[in-house]
JSON list of C-alpha atoms in Angstrom, two decimals:
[
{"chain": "I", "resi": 59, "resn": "UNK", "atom": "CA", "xyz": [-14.17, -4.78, -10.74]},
{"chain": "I", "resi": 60, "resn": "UNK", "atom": "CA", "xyz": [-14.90, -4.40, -6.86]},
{"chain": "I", "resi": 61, "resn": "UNK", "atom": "CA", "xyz": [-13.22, -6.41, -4.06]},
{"chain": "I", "resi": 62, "resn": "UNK", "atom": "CA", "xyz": [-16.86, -8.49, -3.60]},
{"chain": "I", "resi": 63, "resn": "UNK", "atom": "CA", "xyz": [-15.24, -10.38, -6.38]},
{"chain": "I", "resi": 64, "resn": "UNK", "atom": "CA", "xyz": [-12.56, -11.93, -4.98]},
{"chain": "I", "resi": 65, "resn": "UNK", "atom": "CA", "xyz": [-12.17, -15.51, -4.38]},
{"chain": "I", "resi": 66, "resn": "UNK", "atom": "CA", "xyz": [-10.03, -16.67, -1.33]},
{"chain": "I", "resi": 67, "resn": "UNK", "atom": "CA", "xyz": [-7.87, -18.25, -4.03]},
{"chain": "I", "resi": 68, "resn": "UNK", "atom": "CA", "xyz": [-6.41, -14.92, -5.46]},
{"chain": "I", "resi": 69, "resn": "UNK", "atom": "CA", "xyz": [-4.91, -13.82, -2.32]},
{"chain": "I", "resi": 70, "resn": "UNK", "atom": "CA", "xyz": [-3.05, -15.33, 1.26]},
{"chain": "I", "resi": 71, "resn": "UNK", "atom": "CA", "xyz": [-5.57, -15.21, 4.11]},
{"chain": "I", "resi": 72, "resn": "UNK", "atom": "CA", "xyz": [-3.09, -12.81, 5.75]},
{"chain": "I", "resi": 73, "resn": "UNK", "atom": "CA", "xyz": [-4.69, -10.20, 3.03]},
{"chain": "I", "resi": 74, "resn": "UNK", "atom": "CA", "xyz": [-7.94, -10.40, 3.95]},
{"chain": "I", "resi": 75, "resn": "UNK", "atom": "CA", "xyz": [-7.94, -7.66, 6.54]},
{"chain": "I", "resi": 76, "resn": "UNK", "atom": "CA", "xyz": [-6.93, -5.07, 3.70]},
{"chain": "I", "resi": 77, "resn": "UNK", "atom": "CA", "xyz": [-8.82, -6.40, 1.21]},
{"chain": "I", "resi": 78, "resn": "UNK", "atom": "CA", "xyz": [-11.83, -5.90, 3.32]},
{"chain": "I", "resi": 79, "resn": "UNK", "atom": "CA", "xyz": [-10.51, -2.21, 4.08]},
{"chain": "I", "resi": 80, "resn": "UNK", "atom": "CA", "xyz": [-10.02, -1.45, 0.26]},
{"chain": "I", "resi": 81, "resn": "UNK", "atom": "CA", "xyz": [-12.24, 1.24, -1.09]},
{"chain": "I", "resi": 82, "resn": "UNK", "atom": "CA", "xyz": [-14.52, -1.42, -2.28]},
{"chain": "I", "resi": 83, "resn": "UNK", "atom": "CA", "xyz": [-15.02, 0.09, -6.20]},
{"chain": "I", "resi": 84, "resn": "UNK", "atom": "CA", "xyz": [-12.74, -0.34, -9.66]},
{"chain": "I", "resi": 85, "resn": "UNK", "atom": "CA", "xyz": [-9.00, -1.21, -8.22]},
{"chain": "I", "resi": 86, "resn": "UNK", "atom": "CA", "xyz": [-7.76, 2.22, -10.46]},
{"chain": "I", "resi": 87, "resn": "UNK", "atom": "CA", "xyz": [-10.53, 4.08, -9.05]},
{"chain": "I", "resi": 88, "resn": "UNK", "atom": "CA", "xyz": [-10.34, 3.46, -5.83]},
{"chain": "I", "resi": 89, "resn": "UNK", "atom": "CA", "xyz": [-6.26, 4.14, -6.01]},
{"chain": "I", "resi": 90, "resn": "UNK", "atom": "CA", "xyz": [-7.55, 7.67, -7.21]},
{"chain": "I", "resi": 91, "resn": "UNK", "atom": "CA", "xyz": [-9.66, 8.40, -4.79]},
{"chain": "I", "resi": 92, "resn": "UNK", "atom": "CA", "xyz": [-7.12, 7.23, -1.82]},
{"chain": "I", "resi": 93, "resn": "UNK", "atom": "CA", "xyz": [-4.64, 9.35, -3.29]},
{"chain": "I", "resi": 94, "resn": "UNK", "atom": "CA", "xyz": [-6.38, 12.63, -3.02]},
{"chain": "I", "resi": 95, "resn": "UNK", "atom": "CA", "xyz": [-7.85, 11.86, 0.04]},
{"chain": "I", "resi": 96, "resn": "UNK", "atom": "CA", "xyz": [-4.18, 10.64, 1.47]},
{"chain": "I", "resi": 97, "resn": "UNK", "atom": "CA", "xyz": [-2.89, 14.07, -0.50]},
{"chain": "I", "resi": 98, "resn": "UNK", "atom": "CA", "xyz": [-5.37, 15.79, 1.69]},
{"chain": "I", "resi": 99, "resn": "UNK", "atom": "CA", "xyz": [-4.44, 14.33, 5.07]},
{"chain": "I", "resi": 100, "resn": "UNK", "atom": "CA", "xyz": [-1.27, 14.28, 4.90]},
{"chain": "I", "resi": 101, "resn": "UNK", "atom": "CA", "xyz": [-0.84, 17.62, 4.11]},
{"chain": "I", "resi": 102, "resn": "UNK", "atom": "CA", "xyz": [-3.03, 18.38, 7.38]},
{"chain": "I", "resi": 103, "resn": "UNK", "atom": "CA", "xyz": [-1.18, 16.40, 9.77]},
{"chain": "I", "resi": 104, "resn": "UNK", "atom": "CA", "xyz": [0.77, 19.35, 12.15]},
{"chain": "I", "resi": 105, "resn": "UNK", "atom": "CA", "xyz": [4.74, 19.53, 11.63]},
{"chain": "I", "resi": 106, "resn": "UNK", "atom": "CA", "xyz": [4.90, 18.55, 15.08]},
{"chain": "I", "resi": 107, "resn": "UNK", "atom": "CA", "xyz": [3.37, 14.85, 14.80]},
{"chain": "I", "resi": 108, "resn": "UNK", "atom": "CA", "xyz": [5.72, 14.16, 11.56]},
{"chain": "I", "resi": 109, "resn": "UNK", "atom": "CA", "xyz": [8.69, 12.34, 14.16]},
{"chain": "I", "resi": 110, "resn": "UNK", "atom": "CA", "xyz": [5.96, 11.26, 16.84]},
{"chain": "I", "resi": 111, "resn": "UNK", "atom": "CA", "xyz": [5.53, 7.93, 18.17]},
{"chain": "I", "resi": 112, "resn": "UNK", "atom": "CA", "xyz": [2.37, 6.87, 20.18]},
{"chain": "I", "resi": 113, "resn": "UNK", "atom": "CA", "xyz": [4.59, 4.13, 22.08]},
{"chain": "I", "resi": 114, "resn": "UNK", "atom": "CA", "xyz": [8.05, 3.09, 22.70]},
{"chain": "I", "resi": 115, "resn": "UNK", "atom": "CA", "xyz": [9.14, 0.64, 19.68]},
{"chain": "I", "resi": 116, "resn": "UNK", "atom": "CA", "xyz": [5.92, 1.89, 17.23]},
{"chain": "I", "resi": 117, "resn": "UNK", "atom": "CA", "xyz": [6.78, 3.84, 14.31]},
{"chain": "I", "resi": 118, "resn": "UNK", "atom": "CA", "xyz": [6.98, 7.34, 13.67]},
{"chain": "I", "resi": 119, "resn": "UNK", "atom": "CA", "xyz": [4.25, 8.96, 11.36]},
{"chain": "I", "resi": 120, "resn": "UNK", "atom": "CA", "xyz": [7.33, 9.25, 9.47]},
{"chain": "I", "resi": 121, "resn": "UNK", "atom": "CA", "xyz": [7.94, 6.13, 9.29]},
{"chain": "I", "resi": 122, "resn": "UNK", "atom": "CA", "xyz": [4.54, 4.74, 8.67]},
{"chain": "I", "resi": 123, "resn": "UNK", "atom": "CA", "xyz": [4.21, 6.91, 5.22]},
{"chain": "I", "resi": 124, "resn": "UNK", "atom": "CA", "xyz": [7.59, 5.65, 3.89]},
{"chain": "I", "resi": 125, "resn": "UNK", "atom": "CA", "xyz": [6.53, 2.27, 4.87]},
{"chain": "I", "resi": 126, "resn": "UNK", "atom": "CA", "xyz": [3.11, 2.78, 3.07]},
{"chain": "I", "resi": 127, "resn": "UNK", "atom": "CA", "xyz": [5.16, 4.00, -0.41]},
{"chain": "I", "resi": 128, "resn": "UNK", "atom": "CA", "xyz": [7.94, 0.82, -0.03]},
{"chain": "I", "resi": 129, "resn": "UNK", "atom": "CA", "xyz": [4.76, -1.39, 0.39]},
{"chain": "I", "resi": 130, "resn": "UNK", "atom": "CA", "xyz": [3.28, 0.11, -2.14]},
{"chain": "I", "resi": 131, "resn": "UNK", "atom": "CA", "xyz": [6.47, -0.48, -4.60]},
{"chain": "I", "resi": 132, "resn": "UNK", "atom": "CA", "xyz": [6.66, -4.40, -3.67]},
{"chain": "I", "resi": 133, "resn": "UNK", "atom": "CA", "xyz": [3.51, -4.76, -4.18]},
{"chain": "I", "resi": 134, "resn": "UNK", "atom": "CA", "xyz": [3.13, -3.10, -7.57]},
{"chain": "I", "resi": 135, "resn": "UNK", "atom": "CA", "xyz": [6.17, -4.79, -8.38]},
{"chain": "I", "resi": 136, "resn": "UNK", "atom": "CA", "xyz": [4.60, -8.51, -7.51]},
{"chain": "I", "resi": 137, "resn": "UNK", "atom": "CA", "xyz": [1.72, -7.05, -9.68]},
{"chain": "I", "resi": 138, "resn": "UNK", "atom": "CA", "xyz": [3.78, -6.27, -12.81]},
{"chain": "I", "resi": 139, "resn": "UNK", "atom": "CA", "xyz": [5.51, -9.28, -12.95]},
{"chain": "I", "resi": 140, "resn": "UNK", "atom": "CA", "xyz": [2.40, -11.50, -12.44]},
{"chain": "I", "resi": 141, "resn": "UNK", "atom": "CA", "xyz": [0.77, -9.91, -15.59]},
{"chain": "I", "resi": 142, "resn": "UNK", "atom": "CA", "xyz": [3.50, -10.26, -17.74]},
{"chain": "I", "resi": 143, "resn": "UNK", "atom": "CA", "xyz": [3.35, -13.52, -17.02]},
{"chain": "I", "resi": 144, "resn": "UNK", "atom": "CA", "xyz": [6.51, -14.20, -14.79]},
{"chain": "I", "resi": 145, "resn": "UNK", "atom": "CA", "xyz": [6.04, -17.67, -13.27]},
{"chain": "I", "resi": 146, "resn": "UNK", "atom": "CA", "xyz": [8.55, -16.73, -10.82]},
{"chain": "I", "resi": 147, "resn": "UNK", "atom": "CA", "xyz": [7.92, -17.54, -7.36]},
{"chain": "I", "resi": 148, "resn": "UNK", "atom": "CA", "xyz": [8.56, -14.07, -5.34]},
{"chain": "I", "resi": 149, "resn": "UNK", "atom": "CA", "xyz": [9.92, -13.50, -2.25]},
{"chain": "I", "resi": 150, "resn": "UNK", "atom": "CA", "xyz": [8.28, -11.86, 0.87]},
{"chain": "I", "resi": 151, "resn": "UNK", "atom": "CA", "xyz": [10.02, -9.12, 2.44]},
{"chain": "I", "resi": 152, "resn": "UNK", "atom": "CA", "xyz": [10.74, -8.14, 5.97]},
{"chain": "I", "resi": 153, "resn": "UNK", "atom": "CA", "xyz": [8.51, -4.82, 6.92]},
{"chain": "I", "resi": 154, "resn": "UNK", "atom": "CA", "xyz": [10.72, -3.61, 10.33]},
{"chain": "I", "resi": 155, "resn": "UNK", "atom": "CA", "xyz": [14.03, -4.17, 8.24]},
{"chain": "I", "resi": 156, "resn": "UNK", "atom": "CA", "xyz": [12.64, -1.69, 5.61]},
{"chain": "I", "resi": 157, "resn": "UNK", "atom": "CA", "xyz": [11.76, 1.01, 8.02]},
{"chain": "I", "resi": 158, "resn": "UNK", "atom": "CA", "xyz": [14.62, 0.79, 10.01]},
{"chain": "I", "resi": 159, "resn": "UNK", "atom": "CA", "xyz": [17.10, 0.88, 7.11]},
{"chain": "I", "resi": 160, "resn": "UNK", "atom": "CA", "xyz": [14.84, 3.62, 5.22]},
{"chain": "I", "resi": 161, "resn": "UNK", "atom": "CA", "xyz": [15.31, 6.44, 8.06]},
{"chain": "I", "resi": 162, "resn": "UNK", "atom": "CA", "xyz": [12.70, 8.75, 7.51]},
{"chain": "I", "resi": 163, "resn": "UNK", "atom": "CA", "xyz": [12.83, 10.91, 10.41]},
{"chain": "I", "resi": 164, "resn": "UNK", "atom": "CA", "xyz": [16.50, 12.32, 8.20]},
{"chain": "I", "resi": 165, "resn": "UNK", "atom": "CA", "xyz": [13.81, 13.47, 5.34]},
{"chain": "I", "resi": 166, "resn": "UNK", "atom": "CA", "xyz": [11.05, 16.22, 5.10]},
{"chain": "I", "resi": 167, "resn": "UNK", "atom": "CA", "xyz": [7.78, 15.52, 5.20]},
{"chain": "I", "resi": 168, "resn": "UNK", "atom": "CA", "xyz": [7.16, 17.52, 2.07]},
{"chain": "I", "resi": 169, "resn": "UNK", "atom": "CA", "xyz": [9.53, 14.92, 0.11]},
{"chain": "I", "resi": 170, "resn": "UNK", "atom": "CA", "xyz": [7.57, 11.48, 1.48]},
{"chain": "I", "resi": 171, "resn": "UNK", "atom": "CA", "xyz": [4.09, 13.38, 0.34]},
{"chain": "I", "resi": 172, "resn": "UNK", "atom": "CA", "xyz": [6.02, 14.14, -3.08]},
{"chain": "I", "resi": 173, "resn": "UNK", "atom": "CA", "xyz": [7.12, 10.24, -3.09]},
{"chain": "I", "resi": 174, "resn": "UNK", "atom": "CA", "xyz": [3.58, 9.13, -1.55]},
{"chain": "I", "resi": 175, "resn": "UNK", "atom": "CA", "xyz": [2.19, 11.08, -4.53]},
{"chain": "I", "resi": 176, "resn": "UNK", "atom": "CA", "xyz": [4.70, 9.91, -7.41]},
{"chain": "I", "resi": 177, "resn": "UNK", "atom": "CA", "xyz": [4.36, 6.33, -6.32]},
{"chain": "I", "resi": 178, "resn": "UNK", "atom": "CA", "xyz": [0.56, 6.21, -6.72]},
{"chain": "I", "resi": 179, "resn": "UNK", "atom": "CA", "xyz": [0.71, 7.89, -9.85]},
{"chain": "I", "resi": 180, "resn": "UNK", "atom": "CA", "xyz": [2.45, 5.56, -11.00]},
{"chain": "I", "resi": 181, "resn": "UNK", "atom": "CA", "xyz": [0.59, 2.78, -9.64]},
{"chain": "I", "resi": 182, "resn": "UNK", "atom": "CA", "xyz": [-2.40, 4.52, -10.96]},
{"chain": "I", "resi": 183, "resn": "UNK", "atom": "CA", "xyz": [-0.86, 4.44, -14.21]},
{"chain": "I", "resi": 184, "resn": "UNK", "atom": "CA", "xyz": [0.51, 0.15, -14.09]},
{"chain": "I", "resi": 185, "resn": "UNK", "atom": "CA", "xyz": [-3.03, -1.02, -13.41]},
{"chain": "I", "resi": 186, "resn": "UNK", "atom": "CA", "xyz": [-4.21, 1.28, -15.61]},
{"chain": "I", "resi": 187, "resn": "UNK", "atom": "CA", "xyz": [-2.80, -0.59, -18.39]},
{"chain": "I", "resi": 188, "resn": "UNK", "atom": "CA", "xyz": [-3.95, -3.90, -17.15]},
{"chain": "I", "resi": 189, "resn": "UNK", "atom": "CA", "xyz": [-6.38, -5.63, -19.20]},
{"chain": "I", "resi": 190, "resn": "UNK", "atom": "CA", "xyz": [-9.18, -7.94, -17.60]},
{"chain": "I", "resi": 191, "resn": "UNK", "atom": "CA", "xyz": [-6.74, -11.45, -18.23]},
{"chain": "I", "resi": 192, "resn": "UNK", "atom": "CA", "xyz": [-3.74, -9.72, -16.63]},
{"chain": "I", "resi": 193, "resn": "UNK", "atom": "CA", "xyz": [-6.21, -8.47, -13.52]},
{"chain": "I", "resi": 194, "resn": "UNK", "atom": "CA", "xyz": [-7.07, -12.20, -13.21]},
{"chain": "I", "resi": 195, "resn": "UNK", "atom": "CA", "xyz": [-3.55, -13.70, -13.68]},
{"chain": "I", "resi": 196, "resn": "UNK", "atom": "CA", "xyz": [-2.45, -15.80, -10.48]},
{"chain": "I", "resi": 197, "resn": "UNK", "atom": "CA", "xyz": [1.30, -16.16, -9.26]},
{"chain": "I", "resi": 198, "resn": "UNK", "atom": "CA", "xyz": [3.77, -16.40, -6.23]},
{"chain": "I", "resi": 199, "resn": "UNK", "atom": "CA", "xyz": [4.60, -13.81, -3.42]},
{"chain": "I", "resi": 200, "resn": "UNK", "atom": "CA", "xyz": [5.82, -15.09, -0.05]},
{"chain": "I", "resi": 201, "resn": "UNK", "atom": "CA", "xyz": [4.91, -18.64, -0.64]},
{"chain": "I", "resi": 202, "resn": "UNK", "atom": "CA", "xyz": [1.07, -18.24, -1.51]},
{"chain": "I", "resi": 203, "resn": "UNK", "atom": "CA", "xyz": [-1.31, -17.56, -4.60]},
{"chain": "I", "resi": 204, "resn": "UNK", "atom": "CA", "xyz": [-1.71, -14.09, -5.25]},
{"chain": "I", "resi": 205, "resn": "UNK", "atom": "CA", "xyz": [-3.44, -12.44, -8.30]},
{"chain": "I", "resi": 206, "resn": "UNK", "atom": "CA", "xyz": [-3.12, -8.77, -10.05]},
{"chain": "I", "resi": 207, "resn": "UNK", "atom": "CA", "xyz": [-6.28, -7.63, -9.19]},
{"chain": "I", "resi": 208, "resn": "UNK", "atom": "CA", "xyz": [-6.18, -8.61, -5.21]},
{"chain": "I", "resi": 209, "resn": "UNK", "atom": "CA", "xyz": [-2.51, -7.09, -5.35]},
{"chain": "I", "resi": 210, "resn": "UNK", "atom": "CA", "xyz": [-4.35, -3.88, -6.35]},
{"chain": "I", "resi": 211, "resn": "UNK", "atom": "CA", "xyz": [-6.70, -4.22, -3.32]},
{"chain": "I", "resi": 212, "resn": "UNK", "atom": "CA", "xyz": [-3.85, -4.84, -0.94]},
{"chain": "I", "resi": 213, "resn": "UNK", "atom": "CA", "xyz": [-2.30, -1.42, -2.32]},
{"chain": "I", "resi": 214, "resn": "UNK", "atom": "CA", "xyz": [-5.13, 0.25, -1.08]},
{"chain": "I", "resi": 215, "resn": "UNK", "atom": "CA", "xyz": [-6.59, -1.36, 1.87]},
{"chain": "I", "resi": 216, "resn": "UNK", "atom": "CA", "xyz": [-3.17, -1.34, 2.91]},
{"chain": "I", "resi": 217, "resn": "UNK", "atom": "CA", "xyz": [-3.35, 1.99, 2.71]},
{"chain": "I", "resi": 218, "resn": "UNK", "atom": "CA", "xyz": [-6.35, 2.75, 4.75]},
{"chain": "I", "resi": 219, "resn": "UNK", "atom": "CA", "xyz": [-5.34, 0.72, 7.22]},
{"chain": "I", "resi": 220, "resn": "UNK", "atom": "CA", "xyz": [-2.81, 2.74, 7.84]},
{"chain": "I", "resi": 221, "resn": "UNK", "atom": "CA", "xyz": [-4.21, 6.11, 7.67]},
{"chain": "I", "resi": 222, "resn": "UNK", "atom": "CA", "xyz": [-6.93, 4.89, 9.93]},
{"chain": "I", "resi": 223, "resn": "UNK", "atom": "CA", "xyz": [-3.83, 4.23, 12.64]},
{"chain": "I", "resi": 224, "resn": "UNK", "atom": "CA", "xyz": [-2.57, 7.57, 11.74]},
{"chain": "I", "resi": 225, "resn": "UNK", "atom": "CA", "xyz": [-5.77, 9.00, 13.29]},
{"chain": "I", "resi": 226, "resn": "UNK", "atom": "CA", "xyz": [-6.90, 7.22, 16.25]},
{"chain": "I", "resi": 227, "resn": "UNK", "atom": "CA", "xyz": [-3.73, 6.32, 17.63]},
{"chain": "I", "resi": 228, "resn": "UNK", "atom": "CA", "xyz": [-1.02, 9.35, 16.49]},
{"chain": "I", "resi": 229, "resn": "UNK", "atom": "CA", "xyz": [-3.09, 12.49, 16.22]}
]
């Protein structure tokens, strides 16, 4: 199922932006195909750039990849529970409180790829199992309808969005 069918109700209007930036095919698909191509440029980004900061108070690339995987984890996590059929209302979470408490400049850039990698795979492998009633299944995250399928969208529009910054503004 592609992003073209999504209905405003399934996700927050905040969404929209990474909705649109989703690769616009089947949600496990188009995980796929962002993972090899993230696997790729990652991998290519120069050991130099890892800690580097386009601007006081922006985020290291560092930073921005472990914010990507923790993203990634919530919303996989709002995903899961919304298929299985957990009525309960989720909370948001606070980005910039993540990032600062996750300090990623003390790790290698070889273990976020490892984590980037094992978290997708495993996202991969959640939606995946999802048949078309769970995609469709609507619930709570930080006070708005959300449902599985536009949580899979998020995951990777989110994701482009963020590489894109990663090359125009960091390397």
């Amino acid at each position: 199922m592609t992003s073209n069918h999504l209905n405003t109700a399934e996700y927050h209007q905040y969404y929209k932006s990474y909705i649109d930036k989703a690769t616009n095919i089947d949600i496990v698909e188009g995980l796929a195909i962002n993972l090899k191509k993230g696997m790729t440029f990652l991998s290519e980004i120069p050991e130099e750039k890892h800690n580097y900061a386009y601007a006081d108070g922006k985020w290291a690339i560092k930073d921005l990849l472990l914010h990507i995987i923790d993203a990634e984890r919530v919303f996989a996590y709002r995903a899961l529970r919304i298929a299985r059929g957990d009525k309960t209302p989720l909370a948001g979470f606070d980005q910039d409180i993540y990032v600062a408490n996750a300090h990623a400049v003390n790790r290698s850039f070889k273990s976020l790829i490892e984590e980037y990698e094992a978290v997708r795979s495993s996202t991969i492998t959640l939606f995946s199992s999802f048949e078309e009633d769970a995609l469709l299944r609507i619930g709570e995250a930080s006070g708005s309808a959300i449902s599985v399928r536009a949580l899979g969208y998020i995951i990777s529009g989110h994701e482009n969005h963020h590489m894109a910054v990663i090359k125009e503004r960091y390397l």
